[in-house]
Amino acid sequence: MKNYILDKNFLKPFLRKVMKKERLIAPIEFNKDIIFDFIDEIDEITTNFTNSIISPKRFFFPQSDTILEYEKTSHVKVQPIVSYERRVIFGIRSCDVYGLLNLDKFYSLGYEDIYYLQRRENVTLINLVCSDPCENGFCIYAKSGPKAEVGFDLQFTDLGDKYFVEVGSVKGEELIKIAELFFSKIIEKDEERRFEVVLKSKSCFSHLYVDLQDAALKLKNNLVSENLWQELADRCQRCGGCNYVCPTCTCFDVVDKDIEGQRGRRVRLWDSCVLGGFTRLAGGYNPRSRIEDRVKRKFYHKLSYEIEKFQATSCVGCGRCTTVCLGNIDTASVVRRIVLGE
Amino acid sequence: MKNIYLPEIAVIKDIKEEAFEIKTYVLEFLNKETKTKFTFNPGQFIELSVFGFGEAPFSISSSPYRKKNIEICVKKAGSLTKKLHELKIGDEVGIRGPYGNGFPVEKLRKKSIIFLGGGIGVAPLKSLIDYLLKVENGYKEMYILYGAKRPKDIVGKENFSFWSKKAQVYLTVDVSDKSWKGEVGPVTNLLPKVSVKAKDCLAVLCGPPAMINAATDRLREIGLFEENIIATLERYMKCGVGKCGHCTIGNKYTCIDGPVFTSKEIKELDKEF
Ligand code: SF4
Ligand code: SF4
Ligand code: FES
């Protein structure tokens, strides 16, 4: 596919054109945090950020998502609520692009999940290469960053006064066609500069090596002592924070909520596998009532089971669980301890 | 793309009081096409919607041979089942499914079969028993052993008298009362009444986890192969389609890989968490 140059002065005009055609999602500053949100004003967008505190998975699998509405009149009527809105996400990071690739496999395996897959089909992703890696990320070891090799529709690398633009798909090519005049041809020097930017970024990771593959192998071969799970269990605050911020956690609950009178909606909500009631049955029986078992299964799932199923761990190294975990039992720390044979 | 979360509307055609706080519901799809196209294997389950109260999984208790409608058996346990117990004939519910693997009916062909059920666990067994009675060469001989807490907790008394024409049926209760003339004690106590060639015999179990464990041990003692002991597992199957994560055991999904497993598989799953 082709590459282009976009002068930084043209970024906003380009995104403005995009906004006229599709719903734009981009990073904004909110109470000193960075979040991805729907954009109404182009000036809200910031490009001065490492990554958002919550992954953009919520635009595909929202924290709270009405999946259908029902009306209990003489006959019950059920109306599915599926979003077909065409959207563009600007500024997504490589790790989160790989997160979506993982979700794509999960939601299309076996029974297809229309709520996720429709949103996914209708989105165009503009990935922003990290020239200055985030604090806790270890994408470099998860092979998911700081630059993406696949999964993006357009990928921007910051060359100072301009962006190096890679086209990754037909969708990306079509987005450029919206404002072709803003994009110019690359010259050889641009390629070199991009190479340097990525190389420099790769050398800036402060993180110690996080060997996901080795940890997964040790789990598979049961080379982890029960003491480790016991200690992790003691440290786990059972808040579910790690699951909520993670770009690849998928578990959900479903509840009905009355709207008024005989109308109501069925809502799917993020759930967390470390919470005590996660596996509890209506009669009270709870097969994973022990926190040790819940924490243990969480890591087996993220690392070992996912390799068996999808040939890759579902940890993409975004480092968000490191940022939020109150007990310091984030994936990076746990992987390191597993590898050390603690 | 099909919307797997969209329930089809069904109407409650009949309600039978089966036992203390247990009712059987006869459900019929409103949509004619769904009504004729809906097929399932014994041991499969549906996700039932009680609108305003959510969804919960229930095994189908009627035989696949029965067209027009299906039956489920419901014990009052949580808020959804409580509401369901208040519903009346003519009320509407939602159905998704059928889901899960179901019983290995081919494996049961021409075999001696011991059914072991506890409490409401007779529901999926009923679907299988009624199916095997009808299918040609479905089985060689059948023993039906069933245990309930008290006589008033026995689910579907008339089923047992119907089955006793074709099978050897034994019932027991944990706690008897004046009306009860039969056996008292756990359902596994009924096993000595069975005389079969163990190598040629399969057992199908459904009931609470403690019952399944005890029965599995006894059946192994009398010589049944582990792969011939078959049980359904109970898990919180919220979505039924391998997505919500609630029903996982190790790397297995009860809703897709199960809910029917052999005792050999269960032994492996027991090591999981
Ligand atoms: S983990 Fe890597 S790709 Fe993700 S934000 Fe950090 S540096 Fe960028
Ligand atoms: S496990 Fe932690 S580091 Fe890995 S993808 Fe999830 S939030 Fe990011
Ligand atoms: S019931 Fe949702 S994954 Fe099995």
XYZ file of N, CA and C and ligand atoms in Angstrom, chain A residues 106 252, chain B residues 45 47 236-248 253-256, ligand 3:
67
model
N -11.931 -13.143 19.075
C -12.818 -13.661 20.116
C -14.288 -13.515 19.734
N -18.889 -10.103 30.388
C -19.999 -9.173 30.614
C -21.146 -9.824 31.375
N -29.867 -26.831 26.351
C -30.610 -25.880 27.179
C -31.011 -24.656 26.384
N -31.857 -20.278 26.766
C -31.800 -19.088 27.613
C -33.212 -18.508 27.601
N -22.960 -20.945 35.919
C -23.747 -19.742 35.677
C -23.638 -19.419 34.194
N -24.542 -19.941 33.400
C -24.462 -19.762 31.950
C -25.328 -18.570 31.547
N -24.703 -17.420 31.529
C -25.452 -16.188 31.324
C -25.796 -15.970 29.847
N -24.841 -16.241 28.952
C -25.101 -15.934 27.540
C -25.381 -17.179 26.712
N -24.829 -18.305 27.089
C -25.073 -19.551 26.361
C -24.254 -19.714 25.098
N -23.495 -18.684 24.712
C -22.829 -18.711 23.409
C -21.311 -18.468 23.494
N -20.739 -18.700 24.668
C -19.287 -18.615 24.770
C -18.716 -17.220 24.790
N -19.482 -16.241 25.237
C -18.989 -14.872 25.191
C -18.879 -14.203 26.571
N -19.798 -14.479 27.474
C -19.844 -13.693 28.718
C -18.792 -14.113 29.739
N -18.300 -15.334 29.635
C -17.219 -15.786 30.511
C -17.626 -16.394 31.843
N -18.890 -16.304 32.205
C -19.306 -16.748 33.539
C -19.236 -18.260 33.751
N -19.320 -19.025 32.681
C -19.465 -20.479 32.825
C -18.145 -21.217 32.675
N -17.025 -20.473 32.614
C -15.753 -21.114 32.303
C -15.255 -22.015 33.435
N -15.605 -23.888 28.175
C -16.844 -23.135 28.397
C -17.968 -24.152 28.585
N -18.606 -24.121 29.755
C -19.669 -25.094 30.019
C -20.786 -24.968 28.984
N -21.041 -23.747 28.534
C -22.166 -23.533 27.621
C -21.917 -24.085 26.226
N -20.664 -24.264 25.857
C -20.347 -24.720 24.504
C -19.733 -26.118 24.525
S -22.651 -18.817 29.324
Fe -21.588 -17.047 28.630
S -19.682 -17.924 28.104
Fe -20.813 -19.657 28.654
